[in-house]
Amino acid sequence: MPLDKAKAPFTLPKLPYADDALAPVISANTISFHYGKHHATYVKVLNELIAGTAYEALSMEEIVVRSATDKDAAAKKIFNNAAQAWNHEFYWHSMTPKGGAPTGKIKDALEKNFGGLDAFKKAFSQAATGQFGSGWAWLVKGKDGALKIETTSNADTPIAHGGTPLLVADVWEHAYYLDYQNRRPDHVAAWLDKLVNWSFAEKNLT
Ligand code: MN
């Protein structure tokens, strides 16, 4: 996992590109709410929830994993905010203004596991579009090393279940509604064609 290993209090991680770099697929207006309000709020609320608790000594990833199985009544809120903070940081890195076709090991892995890029896109698009309500669509490396497409609901995340995420698409309405309204399939298709950061996926694979 290449993401930040910082401890509390957490700060909103910097975007890896300018706020208008993903337009027209994702507008600067969407980024201003999605990053500047939604993601920022998950980080702020998490800091408030863990202040003075044992979670304060852990990294974000450790908080996600531990709170997922914590039976304490407060843990569900901690999980939701930590997982959303983690998922969003991973999501920003899953995109690049220079998306396109994969190369190298990730290209080979898509061939082996899905039969190629087009078949992968079709399966990912079906999963992302079919996720009912809010959630995430992931490309994950399972414990057996095989690549799989998974969806999770709300804040849930593969790192709480032992999977290794390679890429994620946010399919909460806040990720696309200002630009695509209810047309999630159109957003996902453009996301796959123009924004996927295949070199990030390859780094996570190896
Ligand atoms: Mn989101």
mmCIF file of C-alpha atoms and ligand atoms in Angstrom:
data_model
loop_
_atom_site.group_PDB
_atom_site.id
_atom_site.type_symbol
_atom_site.label_atom_id
_atom_site.label_comp_id
_atom_site.label_asym_id
_atom_site.label_seq_id
_atom_site.Cartn_x
_atom_site.Cartn_y
_atom_site.Cartn_z
ATOM 1 C CA MET A 1 0.000 0.000 0.000
ATOM 2 C CA PRO A 2 1.644 3.240 -1.129
ATOM 3 C CA LEU A 3 -0.625 5.596 0.799
ATOM 4 C CA ASP A 4 0.162 7.759 3.772
ATOM 5 C CA LYS A 5 1.224 5.992 6.986
ATOM 6 C CA ALA A 6 0.632 9.109 9.119
ATOM 7 C CA LYS A 7 -1.007 8.960 12.522
ATOM 8 C CA ALA A 8 -3.722 11.146 14.066
ATOM 9 C CA PRO A 9 -4.627 13.918 13.813
ATOM 10 C CA PHE A 10 -4.999 13.174 10.110
ATOM 11 C CA THR A 11 -4.850 15.898 7.502
ATOM 12 C CA LEU A 12 -6.606 15.933 4.154
ATOM 13 C CA PRO A 13 -4.046 14.453 1.722
ATOM 14 C CA LYS A 14 -3.149 16.584 -1.307
ATOM 15 C CA LEU A 15 -4.781 15.761 -4.635
ATOM 16 C CA PRO A 16 -2.207 14.293 -7.051
ATOM 17 C CA TYR A 17 -3.327 16.739 -9.828
ATOM 18 C CA ALA A 18 -5.023 20.120 -10.251
ATOM 19 C CA ASP A 19 -8.745 20.296 -9.443
ATOM 20 C CA ASP A 20 -9.631 20.799 -13.133
ATOM 21 C CA ALA A 21 -7.225 18.137 -14.476
ATOM 22 C CA LEU A 22 -9.871 15.396 -14.816
ATOM 23 C CA ALA A 23 -12.382 17.538 -16.733
ATOM 24 C CA PRO A 24 -14.594 17.030 -18.634
ATOM 25 C CA VAL A 25 -15.172 13.559 -17.127
ATOM 26 C CA ILE A 26 -14.953 14.985 -13.586
ATOM 27 C CA SER A 27 -15.331 18.753 -13.388
ATOM 28 C CA ALA A 28 -13.520 21.096 -11.015
ATOM 29 C CA ASN A 29 -16.954 21.775 -9.520
ATOM 30 C CA THR A 30 -17.391 18.094 -8.634
ATOM 31 C CA ILE A 31 -13.858 17.981 -7.186
ATOM 32 C CA SER A 32 -14.568 21.072 -5.086
ATOM 33 C CA PHE A 33 -17.452 19.295 -3.334
ATOM 34 C CA HIS A 34 -16.175 15.722 -3.454
ATOM 35 C CA TYR A 35 -12.628 16.424 -2.263
ATOM 36 C CA GLY A 36 -13.118 19.775 -0.556
ATOM 37 C CA LYS A 37 -16.304 18.872 1.361
ATOM 38 C CA HIS A 38 -17.019 15.114 1.412
ATOM 39 C CA HIS A 39 -13.472 13.783 1.791
ATOM 40 C CA ALA A 40 -12.468 16.660 4.086
ATOM 41 C CA THR A 41 -15.433 15.939 6.358
ATOM 42 C CA TYR A 42 -14.607 12.233 6.707
ATOM 43 C CA VAL A 43 -11.096 13.202 7.869
ATOM 44 C CA LYS A 44 -12.365 15.888 10.261
ATOM 45 C CA VAL A 45 -15.034 13.642 11.813
ATOM 46 C CA LEU A 46 -12.577 10.745 12.153
ATOM 47 C CA ASN A 47 -10.178 12.963 14.110
ATOM 48 C CA GLU A 48 -13.023 13.982 16.431
ATOM 49 C CA LEU A 49 -14.197 10.384 16.942
ATOM 50 C CA ILE A 50 -10.787 8.900 17.775
ATOM 51 C CA ALA A 51 -9.510 11.723 19.997
ATOM 52 C CA GLY A 52 -8.620 10.228 23.378
ATOM 53 C CA THR A 53 -9.224 6.599 22.237
ATOM 54 C CA ALA A 54 -6.792 3.750 21.517
ATOM 55 C CA TYR A 55 -7.368 4.367 17.791
ATOM 56 C CA GLU A 56 -5.411 7.606 18.040
ATOM 57 C CA ALA A 57 -2.117 5.668 17.976
ATOM 58 C CA LEU A 58 -2.875 3.826 14.714
ATOM 59 C CA SER A 59 -2.429 4.546 11.014
ATOM 60 C CA MET A 60 -5.558 5.057 8.898
ATOM 61 C CA GLU A 61 -5.245 1.549 7.458
ATOM 62 C CA GLU A 62 -4.879 0.025 10.932
ATOM 63 C CA ILE A 63 -7.949 1.951 12.132
ATOM 64 C CA VAL A 64 -10.003 0.587 9.219
ATOM 65 C CA VAL A 65 -8.960 -3.016 9.838
ATOM 66 C CA ARG A 66 -9.396 -2.905 13.620
ATOM 67 C CA SER A 67 -12.687 -0.980 13.736
ATOM 68 C CA ALA A 68 -14.212 -3.404 11.181
ATOM 69 C CA THR A 69 -14.377 -6.115 13.868
ATOM 70 C CA ASP A 70 -14.681 -3.915 16.983
ATOM 71 C CA LYS A 71 -17.982 -4.657 18.768
ATOM 72 C CA ASP A 72 -17.991 -1.374 20.674
ATOM 73 C CA ALA A 73 -20.990 0.809 19.788
ATOM 74 C CA ALA A 74 -18.762 3.731 18.735
ATOM 75 C CA ALA A 75 -16.687 1.606 16.353
ATOM 76 C CA LYS A 76 -19.158 1.619 13.457
ATOM 77 C CA LYS A 77 -18.888 5.398 13.087
ATOM 78 C CA ILE A 78 -15.108 5.213 13.364
ATOM 79 C CA PHE A 79 -15.065 2.505 10.679
ATOM 80 C CA ASN A 80 -17.334 4.489 8.353
ATOM 81 C CA ASN A 81 -15.250 7.657 8.531
ATOM 82 C CA ALA A 82 -11.839 5.953 8.477
ATOM 83 C CA ALA A 83 -12.806 3.671 5.586
ATOM 84 C CA GLN A 84 -14.260 6.585 3.626
ATOM 85 C CA ALA A 85 -11.106 8.637 4.256
ATOM 86 C CA TRP A 86 -8.919 5.711 3.132
ATOM 87 C CA ASN A 87 -11.113 4.854 0.124
ATOM 88 C CA HIS A 88 -11.098 8.452 -1.101
ATOM 89 C CA GLU A 89 -7.323 8.810 -0.894
ATOM 90 C CA PHE A 90 -7.033 5.561 -2.853
ATOM 91 C CA TYR A 91 -9.640 6.802 -5.348
ATOM 92 C CA TRP A 92 -7.805 10.066 -6.148
ATOM 93 C CA HIS A 93 -4.681 8.015 -6.910
ATOM 94 C CA SER A 94 -6.693 5.573 -9.043
ATOM 95 C CA MET A 95 -7.182 8.407 -11.553
ATOM 96 C CA THR A 96 -4.883 10.426 -13.775
ATOM 97 C CA PRO A 97 -5.462 13.011 -16.510
ATOM 98 C CA LYS A 98 -3.277 10.710 -18.667
ATOM 99 C CA GLY A 99 -5.488 7.605 -18.556
ATOM 100 C CA GLY A 100 -5.638 5.246 -21.500
ATOM 101 C CA ALA A 101 -4.450 1.715 -22.138
ATOM 102 C CA PRO A 102 -2.530 -0.366 -19.589
ATOM 103 C CA THR A 103 0.984 -1.598 -20.340
ATOM 104 C CA GLY A 104 3.443 -4.008 -18.745
ATOM 105 C CA LYS A 105 2.523 -6.361 -15.908
ATOM 106 C CA ILE A 106 -0.958 -4.951 -15.361
ATOM 107 C CA LYS A 107 -1.768 -5.415 -19.059
ATOM 108 C CA ASP A 108 -0.610 -9.039 -18.825
ATOM 109 C CA ALA A 109 -2.637 -9.564 -15.624
ATOM 110 C CA LEU A 110 -5.801 -8.239 -17.307
ATOM 111 C CA GLU A 111 -5.221 -10.618 -20.227
ATOM 112 C CA LYS A 112 -4.734 -13.563 -17.909
ATOM 113 C CA ASN A 113 -7.622 -12.865 -15.513
ATOM 114 C CA PHE A 114 -10.250 -11.263 -17.748
ATOM 115 C CA GLY A 115 -9.203 -12.010 -21.335
ATOM 116 C CA GLY A 116 -8.049 -8.467 -22.061
ATOM 117 C CA LEU A 117 -8.815 -4.803 -21.528
ATOM 118 C CA ASP A 118 -12.176 -4.719 -23.320
ATOM 119 C CA ALA A 119 -13.504 -7.709 -21.390
ATOM 120 C CA PHE A 120 -12.247 -6.153 -18.153
ATOM 121 C CA LYS A 121 -13.968 -2.857 -18.944
ATOM 122 C CA LYS A 122 -17.234 -4.620 -19.706
ATOM 123 C CA ALA A 123 -17.181 -6.605 -16.455
ATOM 124 C CA PHE A 124 -16.084 -3.609 -14.358
ATOM 125 C CA SER A 125 -18.728 -1.399 -15.906
ATOM 126 C CA GLN A 126 -21.447 -3.974 -15.196
ATOM 127 C CA ALA A 127 -20.338 -4.264 -11.571
ATOM 128 C CA ALA A 128 -20.035 -0.494 -11.038
ATOM 129 C CA THR A 129 -23.371 0.210 -12.695
ATOM 130 C CA GLY A 130 -25.098 -2.646 -10.886
ATOM 131 C CA GLN A 131 -23.964 -1.635 -7.386
ATOM 132 C CA PHE A 132 -27.323 -0.690 -5.807
ATOM 133 C CA GLY A 133 -27.138 2.651 -4.019
ATOM 134 C CA SER A 134 -23.898 4.101 -2.669
ATOM 135 C CA GLY A 135 -20.625 2.218 -2.862
ATOM 136 C CA TRP A 136 -17.426 1.438 -4.675
ATOM 137 C CA ALA A 137 -16.259 -0.758 -7.575
ATOM 138 C CA TRP A 138 -12.796 -2.281 -7.126
ATOM 139 C CA LEU A 139 -10.157 -4.205 -8.999
ATOM 140 C CA VAL A 140 -8.701 -6.415 -6.265
ATOM 141 C CA LYS A 141 -5.949 -8.990 -5.968
ATOM 142 C CA GLY A 142 -7.295 -11.843 -3.833
ATOM 143 C CA LYS A 143 -5.349 -13.960 -1.354
ATOM 144 C CA ASP A 144 -4.849 -16.547 -4.131
ATOM 145 C CA GLY A 145 -3.209 -13.894 -6.353
ATOM 146 C CA ALA A 146 -6.068 -13.815 -8.883
ATOM 147 C CA LEU A 147 -7.516 -10.454 -9.944
ATOM 148 C CA LYS A 148 -11.210 -9.906 -9.307
ATOM 149 C CA ILE A 149 -13.806 -7.195 -9.604
ATOM 150 C CA GLU A 150 -15.689 -6.513 -6.372
ATOM 151 C CA THR A 151 -18.209 -3.974 -5.226
ATOM 152 C CA THR A 152 -18.659 -2.728 -1.672
ATOM 153 C CA SER A 153 -21.573 -0.807 -0.154
ATOM 154 C CA ASN A 154 -21.331 2.577 1.541
ATOM 155 C CA ALA A 155 -17.945 2.814 3.322
ATOM 156 C CA ASP A 156 -16.979 -0.853 3.088
ATOM 157 C CA THR A 157 -13.541 -1.590 1.664
ATOM 158 C CA PRO A 158 -11.545 -4.693 0.619
ATOM 159 C CA ILE A 159 -8.755 -3.877 3.095
ATOM 160 C CA ALA A 160 -11.194 -4.773 5.894
ATOM 161 C CA HIS A 161 -11.491 -8.285 4.360
ATOM 162 C CA GLY A 162 -7.904 -9.123 3.469
ATOM 163 C CA GLY A 163 -8.019 -8.138 -0.207
ATOM 164 C CA THR A 164 -5.390 -6.005 -1.946
ATOM 165 C CA PRO A 165 -7.044 -3.213 -3.953
ATOM 166 C CA LEU A 166 -5.434 -2.184 -7.232
ATOM 167 C CA LEU A 167 -7.984 0.429 -8.371
ATOM 168 C CA VAL A 168 -11.286 1.894 -7.267
ATOM 169 C CA ALA A 169 -14.172 3.808 -8.823
ATOM 170 C CA ASP A 170 -16.423 5.785 -6.480
ATOM 171 C CA VAL A 171 -20.043 5.142 -7.468
ATOM 172 C CA TRP A 172 -21.685 7.230 -4.755
ATOM 173 C CA GLU A 173 -23.879 9.813 -6.528
ATOM 174 C CA HIS A 174 -21.685 12.614 -5.117
ATOM 175 C CA ALA A 175 -18.881 11.359 -7.397
ATOM 176 C CA TYR A 176 -20.723 12.065 -10.660
ATOM 177 C CA TYR A 177 -24.118 13.705 -10.124
ATOM 178 C CA LEU A 178 -23.133 17.301 -10.925
ATOM 179 C CA ASP A 179 -21.613 16.172 -14.255
ATOM 180 C CA TYR A 180 -23.766 13.177 -15.247
ATOM 181 C CA GLN A 181 -26.903 13.403 -13.049
ATOM 182 C CA ASN A 182 -28.408 9.888 -12.980
ATOM 183 C CA ARG A 183 -26.284 8.570 -15.878
ATOM 184 C CA ARG A 184 -23.907 6.399 -13.876
ATOM 185 C CA PRO A 185 -23.187 4.051 -16.834
ATOM 186 C CA ASP A 186 -21.979 7.009 -18.960
ATOM 187 C CA HIS A 187 -19.773 8.258 -16.131
ATOM 188 C CA VAL A 188 -18.253 4.806 -15.568
ATOM 189 C CA ALA A 189 -17.600 4.327 -19.295
ATOM 190 C CA ALA A 190 -15.797 7.692 -19.546
ATOM 191 C CA TRP A 191 -13.919 6.976 -16.309
ATOM 192 C CA LEU A 192 -12.637 3.665 -17.713
ATOM 193 C CA ASP A 193 -11.688 5.148 -21.093
ATOM 194 C CA LYS A 194 -10.038 8.385 -19.926
ATOM 195 C CA LEU A 195 -9.070 8.427 -16.241
ATOM 196 C CA VAL A 196 -7.735 5.076 -15.036
ATOM 197 C CA ASN A 197 -4.251 5.316 -13.538
ATOM 198 C CA TRP A 198 -2.869 2.007 -14.764
ATOM 199 C CA SER A 199 0.614 2.661 -13.406
ATOM 200 C CA PHE A 200 -0.907 3.042 -9.899
ATOM 201 C CA ALA A 201 -2.708 -0.300 -10.408
ATOM 202 C CA GLU A 202 0.546 -1.905 -11.535
ATOM 203 C CA LYS A 203 2.405 -0.583 -8.469
ATOM 204 C CA ASN A 204 -0.277 -2.087 -6.231
ATOM 205 C CA LEU A 205 -0.045 -5.395 -8.106
ATOM 206 C CA THR A 206 3.693 -5.830 -7.639
HETATM 207 MN MN MN B 1 -16.904 9.814 -2.641
#
